[in-house]
mmCIF file of C-alpha atoms in Angstrom:
data_model
loop_
_atom_site.group_PDB
_atom_site.id
_atom_site.type_symbol
_atom_site.label_atom_id
_atom_site.label_comp_id
_atom_site.label_asym_id
_atom_site.label_seq_id
_atom_site.Cartn_x
_atom_site.Cartn_y
_atom_site.Cartn_z
ATOM 1 C CA MET A 16 -13.110 37.070 7.865
ATOM 2 C CA MET A 17 -9.718 38.171 7.851
ATOM 3 C CA LEU A 18 -9.800 39.929 4.209
ATOM 4 C CA GLY A 19 -12.912 41.822 5.889
ATOM 5 C CA LEU A 20 -10.620 43.011 8.650
ATOM 6 C CA ILE A 21 -7.814 44.536 6.967
ATOM 7 C CA GLN A 22 -10.426 45.904 4.908
ATOM 8 C CA LEU A 23 -12.064 47.638 7.699
ATOM 9 C CA SER A 24 -8.706 48.887 8.468
ATOM 10 C CA LEU A 25 -7.891 50.357 5.279
ATOM 11 C CA ALA A 26 -11.422 51.931 4.773
ATOM 12 C CA VAL A 27 -10.566 53.962 7.918
ATOM 13 C CA PHE A 28 -7.302 55.072 8.348
ATOM 14 C CA ALA A 29 -8.709 55.929 4.450
ATOM 15 C CA ILE A 30 -11.400 58.249 6.562
ATOM 16 C CA TYR A 31 -8.134 58.929 9.865
ATOM 17 C CA SER A 32 -5.961 59.869 6.795
ATOM 18 C CA ALA A 33 -8.301 62.447 4.862
ATOM 19 C CA LEU A 34 -8.359 65.056 8.104
ATOM 20 C CA GLU A 35 -5.221 64.322 9.793
ATOM 21 C CA PHE A 36 -2.828 64.703 7.180
ATOM 22 C CA SER A 37 -1.191 67.396 5.282
ATOM 23 C CA GLU A 38 -2.682 68.955 1.424
ATOM 24 C CA GLU A 39 -0.795 66.194 0.042
ATOM 25 C CA LEU A 40 -0.772 63.071 2.025
ATOM 26 C CA LYS A 41 -4.345 63.650 1.663
ATOM 27 C CA LEU A 42 -5.128 62.744 -1.663
ATOM 28 C CA VAL A 43 -2.848 60.307 -1.457
ATOM 29 C CA ILE A 44 -2.860 57.752 1.595
ATOM 30 C CA PRO A 45 -6.643 57.077 0.332
ATOM 31 C CA LEU A 46 -6.210 56.467 -3.062
ATOM 32 C CA VAL A 47 -3.999 53.786 -1.818
ATOM 33 C CA CYS A 48 -5.856 52.597 0.238
ATOM 34 C CA LEU A 49 -8.762 52.471 -1.811
ATOM 35 C CA PHE A 50 -6.452 49.915 -4.260
ATOM 36 C CA GLY A 51 -5.261 48.245 -1.232
ATOM 37 C CA MET A 52 -8.997 47.239 -0.682
ATOM 38 C CA LEU A 53 -10.061 46.570 -4.203
ATOM 39 C CA VAL A 54 -6.783 44.118 -4.192
ATOM 40 C CA VAL A 55 -8.488 42.136 -1.169
ATOM 41 C CA SER A 56 -11.785 42.271 -2.097
ATOM 42 C CA ARG A 57 -10.547 39.996 -5.158
ATOM 43 C CA VAL A 58 -8.846 38.247 -3.578
ATOM 44 C CA ASP A 59 -11.593 37.507 -1.451
ATOM 45 C CA LYS A 60 -13.815 36.529 -3.927
ATOM 46 C CA ARG A 61 -10.828 34.173 -5.568
ATOM 47 C CA LYS A 62 -11.085 32.501 -2.300
ATOM 48 C CA ALA A 63 -14.381 32.179 -1.970
ATOM 49 C CA ASP A 64 -14.758 31.489 -6.243
ATOM 50 C CA ASN A 65 -12.348 28.531 -4.933
ATOM 51 C CA GLU A 66 -14.399 26.660 -1.959
ATOM 52 C CA LYS A 67 -16.859 27.088 -3.643
ATOM 53 C CA ALA A 68 -15.218 25.213 -6.130
ATOM 54 C CA ARG A 69 -14.116 22.223 -4.126
ATOM 55 C CA LYS A 70 -16.478 21.715 -2.593
ATOM 56 C CA VAL A 71 -19.094 20.735 -6.061
ATOM 57 C CA PHE A 72 -16.066 18.461 -6.726
ATOM 58 C CA LEU A 73 -15.591 16.414 -3.199
ATOM 59 C CA GLN A 74 -19.889 16.664 -3.699
ATOM 60 C CA SER A 75 -19.142 15.117 -7.410
ATOM 61 C CA GLU A 76 -16.836 12.471 -5.905
ATOM 62 C CA ILE A 77 -19.185 11.714 -2.785
ATOM 63 C CA ASP A 78 -21.706 10.871 -6.114
ATOM 64 C CA LYS A 79 -19.314 8.626 -7.588
ATOM 65 C CA VAL A 80 -17.905 6.943 -4.851
ATOM 66 C CA SER A 81 -22.189 6.192 -4.759
ATOM 67 C CA LYS A 82 -22.570 5.489 -8.118
ATOM 68 C CA LYS A 83 -26.335 7.960 -6.828
ATOM 69 C CA ASP A 84 -26.775 11.342 -5.875
ATOM 70 C CA SER A 85 -25.513 10.719 -2.097
ATOM 71 C CA THR A 86 -27.921 13.517 0.310
ATOM 72 C CA ALA A 87 -26.169 16.938 -0.349
ATOM 73 C CA ILE A 88 -23.041 17.806 2.188
ATOM 74 C CA LYS A 89 -23.185 19.174 4.902
ATOM 75 C CA GLU A 90 -21.712 22.842 5.137
ATOM 76 C CA GLN A 91 -19.958 21.980 7.694
ATOM 77 C CA ASP A 92 -18.595 18.241 6.846
ATOM 78 C CA PHE A 93 -17.301 20.034 3.673
ATOM 79 C CA PHE A 94 -13.422 20.277 5.572
ATOM 80 C CA THR A 95 -13.274 17.062 7.598
ATOM 81 C CA ILE A 96 -14.346 15.550 3.881
ATOM 82 C CA ASP A 97 -11.478 17.237 2.464
ATOM 83 C CA SER A 98 -9.450 16.450 5.174
ATOM 84 C CA LEU A 99 -9.854 13.267 5.752
ATOM 85 C CA VAL A 100 -9.679 11.617 1.320
ATOM 86 C CA TRP A 101 -7.364 14.721 0.617
ATOM 87 C CA PRO A 102 -5.203 15.961 3.724
ATOM 88 C CA LYS A 103 -3.184 18.510 4.160
ATOM 89 C CA ASN A 104 -0.233 16.940 6.590
ATOM 90 C CA GLU A 105 -0.314 14.491 8.725
ATOM 91 C CA LEU A 106 -0.633 16.759 11.982
ATOM 92 C CA LEU A 107 -4.692 17.651 10.459
ATOM 93 C CA LEU A 108 -5.672 13.813 9.801
ATOM 94 C CA ILE A 109 -4.555 13.122 13.297
ATOM 95 C CA ASP A 110 -7.163 15.787 13.823
ATOM 96 C CA THR A 111 -10.016 14.422 11.675
ATOM 97 C CA VAL A 112 -10.269 11.472 12.648
ATOM 98 C CA HIS A 113 -9.762 12.098 16.270
ATOM 99 C CA SER A 114 -12.838 14.949 15.683
ATOM 100 C CA ILE A 115 -14.632 11.823 13.881
ATOM 101 C CA PHE A 116 -14.621 9.441 16.992
ATOM 102 C CA LYS A 117 -15.732 11.639 19.443
ATOM 103 C CA ASP A 118 -18.731 12.614 16.642
ATOM 104 C CA LEU A 119 -19.498 9.206 16.845
ATOM 105 C CA GLY A 120 -19.208 8.824 20.034
ATOM 106 C CA PHE A 121 -16.035 6.596 21.220
ATOM 107 C CA ARG A 122 -14.481 8.133 24.161
ATOM 108 C CA ILE A 123 -10.933 8.868 22.716
ATOM 109 C CA SER A 124 -8.431 10.351 24.379
ATOM 110 C CA THR A 125 -4.374 11.260 23.352
ATOM 111 C CA GLY A 126 -2.231 9.057 24.563
ATOM 112 C CA VAL A 127 -0.274 10.608 27.094
ATOM 113 C CA ASN A 128 0.802 6.895 29.107
ATOM 114 C CA TYR A 129 2.068 5.444 26.473
ATOM 115 C CA HIS A 130 4.814 6.302 23.423
ATOM 116 C CA SER A 131 4.246 4.881 20.293
ATOM 117 C CA VAL A 132 0.267 5.463 19.447
ATOM 118 C CA ASP A 133 -1.050 8.877 17.620
ATOM 119 C CA ARG A 134 -5.081 7.608 19.851
ATOM 120 C CA ILE A 135 -6.182 5.484 21.849
ATOM 121 C CA VAL A 136 -10.223 4.986 21.367
ATOM 122 C CA ARG A 137 -12.860 3.594 24.040
ATOM 123 C CA ILE A 138 -15.604 2.139 23.144
ATOM 124 C CA PRO A 139 -18.235 3.239 26.389
ATOM 125 C CA GLU A 140 -19.176 0.264 28.309
ATOM 126 C CA THR A 141 -16.878 -1.480 27.014
ATOM 127 C CA GLN A 142 -13.116 -2.640 27.957
ATOM 128 C CA ILE A 143 -12.344 -2.853 24.466
ATOM 129 C CA ALA A 144 -10.034 -0.009 23.707
ATOM 130 C CA PHE A 145 -7.925 0.913 20.462
ATOM 131 C CA GLY A 146 -4.070 1.601 19.794
ATOM 132 C CA LEU A 147 -4.686 4.262 16.499
ATOM 133 C CA GLN A 148 -1.795 4.819 13.626
ATOM 134 C CA ILE A 149 -3.565 7.278 11.406
ATOM 135 C CA LEU A 150 -1.165 8.567 8.435
ATOM 136 C CA MET A 151 -1.314 9.485 5.610
ATOM 137 C CA SER A 152 0.579 7.092 1.473
ATOM 138 C CA GLU A 153 1.205 8.676 -1.980
ATOM 139 C CA GLY A 154 -0.164 5.752 -2.713
ATOM 140 C CA GLU A 155 -0.097 1.554 -0.767
ATOM 141 C CA VAL A 156 1.139 1.971 2.260
ATOM 142 C CA GLU A 157 4.288 -0.164 2.732
ATOM 143 C CA GLY A 158 6.486 -1.777 5.049
ATOM 144 C CA ASN A 159 9.050 1.200 5.855
ATOM 145 C CA HIS A 160 6.098 3.536 7.046
ATOM 146 C CA PRO A 161 7.459 4.804 9.973
ATOM 147 C CA LYS A 162 3.465 3.893 11.467
ATOM 148 C CA ILE A 163 3.969 0.719 11.025
ATOM 149 C CA HIS A 164 7.551 0.927 12.898
ATOM 150 C CA ARG A 165 5.197 2.458 15.403
ATOM 151 C CA ALA A 166 2.403 0.306 16.060
ATOM 152 C CA LEU A 167 4.965 -2.855 16.474
ATOM 153 C CA GLN A 168 6.723 -0.932 19.752
ATOM 154 C CA PHE A 169 2.352 -0.256 20.318
ATOM 155 C CA GLU A 170 2.478 -3.813 20.889
ATOM 156 C CA GLU A 171 5.640 -4.019 23.191
ATOM 157 C CA GLU A 172 3.227 -1.534 25.482
ATOM 158 C CA LYS A 173 0.263 -1.923 24.706
ATOM 159 C CA ARG A 174 -2.794 -2.786 28.349
ATOM 160 C CA GLU A 175 -4.854 -5.793 28.261
ATOM 161 C CA ASN A 176 -7.537 -5.567 25.867
ATOM 162 C CA GLU A 177 -5.701 -3.300 24.055
ATOM 163 C CA LYS A 178 -5.582 -3.735 19.739
ATOM 164 C CA SER A 179 -3.519 -1.676 18.039
ATOM 165 C CA LEU A 180 -5.657 -0.156 14.797
ATOM 166 C CA ILE A 181 -4.500 1.545 11.551
ATOM 167 C CA ILE A 182 -6.540 4.108 9.690
ATOM 168 C CA ALA A 183 -4.896 4.722 6.230
ATOM 169 C CA SER A 184 -5.586 7.168 4.360
ATOM 170 C CA THR A 185 -3.563 6.324 0.952
ATOM 171 C CA HIS A 186 -3.808 6.875 -2.562
ATOM 172 C CA ILE A 187 -4.483 10.548 -1.368
ATOM 173 C CA HIS A 188 -3.767 11.600 -5.570
ATOM 174 C CA LEU A 189 -6.754 9.108 -7.093
ATOM 175 C CA PRO A 190 -9.567 10.238 -7.740
ATOM 176 C CA LEU A 191 -12.366 8.238 -4.350
ATOM 177 C CA SER A 192 -13.556 6.103 -7.216
ATOM 178 C CA GLU A 193 -10.669 5.094 -8.507
ATOM 179 C CA ARG A 194 -9.783 4.283 -4.277
ATOM 180 C CA PRO A 195 -11.589 0.788 -4.538
ATOM 181 C CA ASN A 196 -9.838 -0.399 -8.041
ATOM 182 C CA VAL A 197 -6.498 -0.717 -6.122
ATOM 183 C CA ASN A 198 -4.388 -1.748 -3.575
ATOM 184 C CA HIS A 199 -4.237 0.136 -0.165
ATOM 185 C CA VAL A 200 -1.641 -2.076 2.129
ATOM 186 C CA SER A 201 1.386 -3.851 0.031
ATOM 187 C CA LYS A 202 1.693 -7.773 0.258
ATOM 188 C CA GLU A 203 4.311 -6.959 3.148
ATOM 189 C CA VAL A 204 2.383 -4.948 4.922
ATOM 190 C CA GLY A 205 -0.813 -6.995 4.566
ATOM 191 C CA SER A 206 1.858 -9.776 6.661
ATOM 192 C CA PHE A 207 2.185 -7.988 8.377
ATOM 193 C CA LEU A 208 -0.500 -6.856 9.875
ATOM 194 C CA MET A 209 -1.849 -10.992 9.914
ATOM 195 C CA ARG A 210 1.371 -11.925 12.454
ATOM 196 C CA HIS A 211 0.351 -8.708 14.665
ATOM 197 C CA ASN A 212 -2.902 -9.421 15.070
ATOM 198 C CA MET A 213 -3.011 -5.416 13.694
ATOM 199 C CA SER A 214 -6.412 -3.860 11.792
ATOM 200 C CA PHE A 215 -6.132 -1.572 9.016
ATOM 201 C CA ILE A 216 -8.853 0.197 7.637
ATOM 202 C CA THR A 217 -8.872 3.375 4.915
ATOM 203 C CA THR A 218 -9.682 7.061 5.930
ATOM 204 C CA HIS A 219 -11.865 6.893 3.215
ATOM 205 C CA HIS A 220 -14.068 3.860 4.586
ATOM 206 C CA LEU A 221 -14.379 5.575 8.293
ATOM 207 C CA TYR A 222 -15.933 8.441 6.308
ATOM 208 C CA GLU A 223 -18.236 5.905 5.035
ATOM 209 C CA LEU A 224 -18.510 4.023 8.683
ATOM 210 C CA TRP A 225 -19.422 7.740 10.270
ATOM 211 C CA GLN A 226 -22.322 8.312 6.970
ATOM 212 C CA LYS A 227 -23.629 5.287 7.894
ATOM 213 C CA ALA A 228 -23.469 5.635 11.651
ATOM 214 C CA LYS A 229 -25.511 9.141 11.640
ATOM 215 C CA LYS A 230 -28.401 7.784 9.768
ATOM 216 C CA GLY A 231 -28.578 4.762 12.138
ATOM 217 C CA GLU A 232 -27.722 2.675 9.478
ATOM 218 C CA ILE A 233 -25.119 0.301 11.518
ATOM 219 C CA HIS A 234 -24.348 1.050 15.458
ATOM 220 C CA ILE A 235 -20.630 2.154 14.912
ATOM 221 C CA PHE A 236 -20.361 0.238 18.305
ATOM 222 C CA ASP A 237 -20.874 -3.627 17.261
ATOM 223 C CA PHE A 238 -18.856 -3.145 14.475
ATOM 224 C CA PHE A 239 -16.167 -1.746 16.617
ATOM 225 C CA GLU A 240 -15.555 -4.908 18.466
ATOM 226 C CA LYS A 241 -16.675 -6.849 15.348
ATOM 227 C CA ILE A 242 -12.676 -5.447 14.650
ATOM 228 C CA TYR A 243 -11.470 -5.880 17.489
ATOM 229 C CA SER A 244 -12.407 -8.908 17.401
ATOM 230 C CA HIS A 245 -10.713 -9.754 13.825
ATOM 231 C CA SER A 246 -7.418 -11.402 13.478
ATOM 232 C CA GLY A 247 -6.075 -9.332 12.130
ATOM 233 C CA GLY A 248 -5.832 -7.321 8.664
ATOM 234 C CA THR A 249 -7.015 -5.687 6.376
ATOM 235 C CA PHE A 250 -11.072 -4.755 7.836
#
């Protein structure tokens, strides 16, 4: 969109210069604008090619994990998947997780009344709520991750019927097909979760739940009620 506007602006300026500028500039400026339009066009094509290649890669990764050709990913879901399992930054990951819970029908808010939580998620027509810590990690989640400390802080300020849930995009440089074979939390964090009755799921697992819920294969609220009742640990 932006590149198209730049091309249009260059074309308009080239026409204007041909009509209004001196004889010397009437030739030079349109040529410069034409060159600029060609450069922008090549950048736009490269961007489109990169996006197409990225979509093919994402579809291939999902197919590998499914061990069969999965249903073709919808155009609007490519950005969501990319942001979940290969997040560029934590803020983008938090926004993506927020969008997924909203799409699934949960009541989700930014938790402005709390000091140490990324989002508050509530299951409709119940008293059940989760305080989300949303994080990314290049490997397994270690005990020194800042969000682990924040989860402990939330334990001190949470209200009745609220539970800590950590959602993590781990091993972000690994192919999806290899992630089931690695640990997503360290032994220290695993013990921490059990000790404080906190639950943990990966963003890849959240993506799978989202897809199954959209297809009607699971009742998503029932699933999260099970997480709430879970004694703690990786779910």
